[in-house]
XYZ file of C-alpha atoms in Angstrom:
304
model
C 0.000 0.000 0.000
C 2.816 2.426 0.922
C 4.640 1.580 -2.296
C 1.523 2.259 -4.330
C 0.835 5.509 -2.467
C 4.322 6.898 -3.130
C 4.386 5.513 -6.649
C 1.367 5.639 -8.944
C -0.831 7.691 -6.608
C 1.635 10.517 -5.854
C 3.330 10.548 -9.258
C 0.464 9.915 -11.647
C -2.600 10.608 -9.546
C -1.592 13.851 -7.825
C 1.298 15.350 -9.796
C 0.298 14.453 -13.353
C -3.463 13.854 -13.377
C -4.335 16.622 -10.915
C -1.691 19.373 -10.953
C -0.296 19.118 -14.481
C -3.712 18.579 -16.031
C -4.988 21.623 -14.142
C -2.215 23.750 -15.663
C -2.820 22.315 -19.117
C -6.543 23.027 -18.836
C -5.841 26.690 -18.050
C -3.462 26.851 -21.011
C -6.022 25.340 -23.383
C -8.856 27.621 -22.261
C -6.660 30.710 -22.700
C -5.496 29.505 -26.092
C -9.125 28.999 -27.172
C -9.846 32.595 -26.189
C -7.032 33.783 -28.454
C -8.185 31.602 -31.336
C -11.825 32.608 -30.921
C -12.903 29.008 -30.372
C -14.190 29.332 -26.805
C -17.732 28.356 -25.871
C -18.913 31.983 -26.112
C -16.758 33.050 -29.047
C -14.623 36.141 -28.670
C -13.906 37.257 -25.117
C -14.172 40.795 -23.654
C -10.796 42.569 -23.973
C -10.470 43.214 -20.197
C -10.683 39.449 -19.618
C -7.830 38.890 -22.101
C -5.771 41.486 -20.245
C -6.417 39.917 -16.843
C -5.640 36.418 -18.122
C -2.364 37.570 -19.669
C -1.252 38.899 -16.282
C -2.593 35.771 -14.566
C -0.572 33.476 -16.847
C 2.547 35.609 -16.536
C 2.336 35.362 -12.736
C 1.869 31.597 -13.038
C 4.985 31.339 -15.198
C 6.984 33.541 -12.841
C 6.136 31.950 -9.503
C 2.741 30.297 -9.049
C 3.443 27.027 -10.878
C 6.590 26.432 -8.853
C 4.785 27.333 -5.624
C 1.867 24.953 -6.231
C 4.079 22.069 -7.333
C 6.287 22.512 -4.277
C 3.244 22.277 -1.999
C 2.083 19.144 -3.791
C 5.505 17.511 -3.522
C 5.851 18.388 0.140
C 2.650 16.498 0.901
C 2.839 13.823 -1.811
C 6.459 12.865 -2.324
C 7.525 11.876 -5.833
C 10.169 9.132 -5.971
C 10.784 8.927 -9.720
C 11.138 12.396 -11.285
C 11.720 10.895 -14.720
C 8.011 10.084 -14.875
C 6.754 13.643 -14.276
C 6.348 16.645 -16.579
C 9.351 18.993 -16.199
C 8.718 22.311 -14.487
C 10.473 24.170 -17.320
C 7.976 22.798 -19.841
C 5.006 24.161 -17.897
C 6.687 27.528 -17.343
C 7.472 27.864 -21.059
C 3.863 27.077 -21.966
C 2.541 29.783 -19.659
C 5.076 32.331 -20.901
C 3.935 31.567 -24.424
C 0.216 31.865 -23.686
C 0.710 35.020 -21.663
C 2.381 36.700 -24.636
C -0.260 35.362 -26.988
C -3.013 36.782 -24.790
C -1.475 40.250 -24.553
C -0.801 40.371 -28.307
C -4.414 39.334 -28.916
C -5.630 41.999 -26.486
C -3.691 44.689 -28.367
C -5.048 43.461 -31.696
C -8.660 43.351 -30.479
C -8.534 46.804 -28.895
C -6.706 48.256 -31.887
C -9.230 46.826 -34.330
C -12.160 48.081 -32.229
C -10.867 51.652 -32.428
C -9.935 51.102 -36.070
C -13.525 50.177 -36.865
C -14.735 53.508 -35.479
C -12.178 55.399 -37.545
C -12.901 53.383 -40.683
C -16.644 53.976 -40.429
C -16.101 57.704 -39.812
C -14.055 57.994 -43.018
C -16.086 55.731 -45.281
C -19.530 57.161 -44.469
C -18.716 60.853 -45.050
C -18.834 62.888 -48.255
C -15.392 64.485 -48.094
C -15.689 66.399 -51.355
C -18.722 68.527 -50.487
C -18.293 68.782 -46.710
C -18.538 72.215 -45.089
C -15.678 74.224 -43.622
C -14.642 72.636 -40.302
C -15.653 74.390 -37.117
C -15.244 71.540 -34.638
C -13.309 68.360 -33.996
C -15.411 65.403 -35.126
C -17.050 63.484 -32.273
C -15.373 60.231 -33.300
C -11.935 61.705 -32.544
C -13.033 62.598 -29.041
C -14.361 59.059 -28.632
C -11.035 57.611 -29.789
C -9.141 59.653 -27.198
C -11.642 58.696 -24.479
C -11.398 54.986 -25.310
C -7.599 54.980 -25.403
C -7.523 56.861 -22.085
C -9.814 54.197 -20.601
C -7.620 51.405 -21.979
C -4.546 53.101 -20.526
C -6.201 53.143 -17.110
C -7.093 49.429 -17.337
C -3.608 48.393 -18.403
C -2.050 50.557 -15.674
C -3.875 48.521 -13.036
C -2.011 45.355 -14.047
C 1.284 46.322 -15.678
C 4.232 48.571 -14.899
C 4.740 51.812 -16.783
C 7.615 50.781 -19.075
C 10.270 52.926 -20.747
C 9.560 56.014 -22.844
C 11.955 57.908 -25.044
C 12.756 61.459 -24.019
C 10.017 63.810 -25.120
C 10.205 67.208 -26.743
C 9.205 70.289 -24.749
C 5.998 70.778 -26.748
C 4.874 67.394 -27.989
C 1.264 68.403 -28.595
C 2.236 70.870 -31.329
C 5.367 69.476 -32.890
C 3.924 67.181 -35.538
C 1.735 69.774 -37.178
C 4.532 72.248 -37.551
C 6.320 69.472 -39.411
C 3.208 68.671 -41.429
C 2.863 72.266 -42.557
C 6.547 72.486 -43.459
C 6.345 69.244 -45.371
C 3.239 70.408 -47.198
C 5.003 73.616 -48.247
C 7.847 71.515 -49.625
C 5.366 69.378 -51.552
C 3.618 72.447 -52.941
C 6.951 73.837 -54.104
C 7.681 70.526 -55.833
C 4.335 70.758 -57.621
C 5.072 74.342 -58.698
C 8.617 73.815 -59.899
C 8.601 70.198 -61.000
C 5.250 69.507 -62.655
C 6.692 66.556 -64.553
C 6.937 64.493 -61.349
C 4.239 61.847 -61.186
C 2.329 62.479 -57.948
C 1.179 58.851 -57.821
C 4.820 57.784 -57.877
C 5.599 60.157 -55.013
C 2.626 58.773 -53.105
C 3.843 55.201 -53.567
C 7.333 56.127 -52.379
C 5.816 57.821 -49.351
C 3.702 54.727 -48.665
C 6.787 52.529 -48.896
C 8.487 54.474 -46.114
C 5.405 54.472 -43.892
C 5.111 50.697 -44.201
C 8.475 50.303 -42.486
C 6.551 50.603 -39.229
C 5.642 47.104 -38.077
C 2.048 47.451 -36.980
C 1.269 44.030 -35.488
C 4.645 43.537 -33.825
C 4.792 41.698 -30.462
C 4.448 43.950 -27.421
C 6.294 43.907 -24.131
C 4.623 43.311 -20.785
C 4.303 46.969 -19.844
C 1.801 49.780 -20.138
C 3.679 51.886 -22.684
C 4.335 49.031 -25.101
C 0.727 47.824 -24.979
C -0.706 51.298 -25.648
C 1.846 51.900 -28.409
C 0.637 48.752 -30.175
C -3.006 49.850 -29.971
C -2.263 53.375 -31.215
C -0.197 52.028 -34.145
C -3.032 49.771 -35.335
C -5.581 52.579 -35.024
C -3.581 55.246 -36.862
C -2.456 52.854 -39.592
C -6.098 52.007 -40.294
C -6.947 55.715 -40.404
C -4.127 56.203 -42.915
C -5.228 53.344 -45.163
C -8.849 54.572 -45.165
C -7.787 58.087 -46.159
C -5.828 56.690 -49.114
C -9.036 55.251 -50.555
C -11.123 58.438 -50.446
C -11.289 61.665 -52.458
C -11.305 64.993 -50.609
C -12.317 68.568 -51.263
C -10.587 71.559 -49.669
C -12.717 71.481 -46.529
C -12.442 67.711 -46.282
C -8.667 68.099 -46.147
C -8.983 70.817 -43.528
C -11.257 68.617 -41.403
C -8.627 65.868 -41.460
C -6.054 68.496 -40.517
C -8.159 69.499 -37.494
C -8.832 65.890 -36.484
C -5.189 64.814 -36.678
C -4.069 67.830 -34.673
C -6.588 66.938 -31.975
C -5.297 63.360 -31.875
C -1.731 64.626 -31.618
C -2.628 66.775 -28.608
C -3.463 63.621 -26.640
C -2.069 60.430 -28.189
C 1.641 61.267 -27.897
C 1.521 60.783 -24.130
C 0.467 57.124 -24.437
C 3.263 55.802 -26.660
C 6.898 54.876 -26.147
C 8.158 57.247 -28.843
C 6.197 60.377 -29.674
C 7.866 60.479 -33.104
C 5.780 57.443 -34.063
C 2.575 59.437 -33.578
C 4.124 62.457 -35.329
C 5.028 60.324 -38.321
C 1.729 58.476 -38.742
C -0.418 61.594 -38.314
C 1.789 63.458 -40.742
C 1.346 60.625 -43.237
C -2.429 60.887 -42.841
C -2.392 64.597 -43.680
C 0.067 64.109 -46.560
C -2.012 61.260 -48.023
C -5.139 63.395 -47.747
C -3.358 66.131 -49.711
C -2.546 63.624 -52.461
C -6.221 62.635 -52.604
C -7.509 66.224 -52.492
C -8.992 68.056 -55.490
C -8.132 71.497 -54.083
C -5.314 71.045 -51.531
C -5.369 74.170 -49.355
C -4.392 73.730 -45.714
C -6.071 75.697 -42.947
C -3.990 78.241 -41.040
C -2.273 76.471 -38.156
C -3.445 79.073 -35.620
C -7.071 78.396 -36.630
C -6.561 74.639 -36.333
C -5.154 75.066 -32.829
C -8.035 77.318 -31.812
C -10.640 74.793 -32.988
C -8.884 71.933 -31.178
C -8.378 73.849 -27.938
C -12.039 74.785 -27.983
C -12.714 71.040 -28.149
């Protein structure tokens, strides 16, 4: 009886069939959530976030702690017959990363859908002169702020690159300067194919890896979500035709986004670049490309 208790019962019954199977069940459920094959389909994003932290904590310490308790009470004689600790830890590290990447993708695509709908359902050629920031831009900022708060409850801040002294204004000064350079190229080099210039510009913007893996920190997670959202905005703009006031509305909207989004990302230059690309692409798709005075844009955005 003692031999059986310390052999098959402790090794197979407790360690393998109870503890290891418990860990594997958690892994499988979390993996189903990422693959969208769970019993209820896609899971709420906050649940994905919580599970990613849960699995990371399991990989870091909880698996070892639980197995140690089990072995203290149910001694295992033959360790060759049990699943290695390193194998379980690696599985939970893997699923934790998969969960957080899936969370970023889901949240990014949710915001992207709002932006896509706001671009595709508007008549940009005959729109009126902008007087306000569009409501969808305010909603985007509100949602990202809420996501930032959720992530901050579970993950550390992370590392940010040094910021400029006036991040909320920098990108649009660059956008205006760049637009002046483009206008000069149109005036003095009319033989240049604008579609070729647009394709070259697109090639450079695509250097940014949008769905790249994120780190387990607040800044990296929010950077991933912002990248997906702004890249979608950019791609939608490239498929539409704009009038003068449509271009100016995009100019107002992107300036409003810049006022807030830079503070969420690891490198503010990423936001500068993508928003600048949105304005530049709108110019290429505009029938009468005339930018609004920057002071007027700032006044509209500050008025909210």
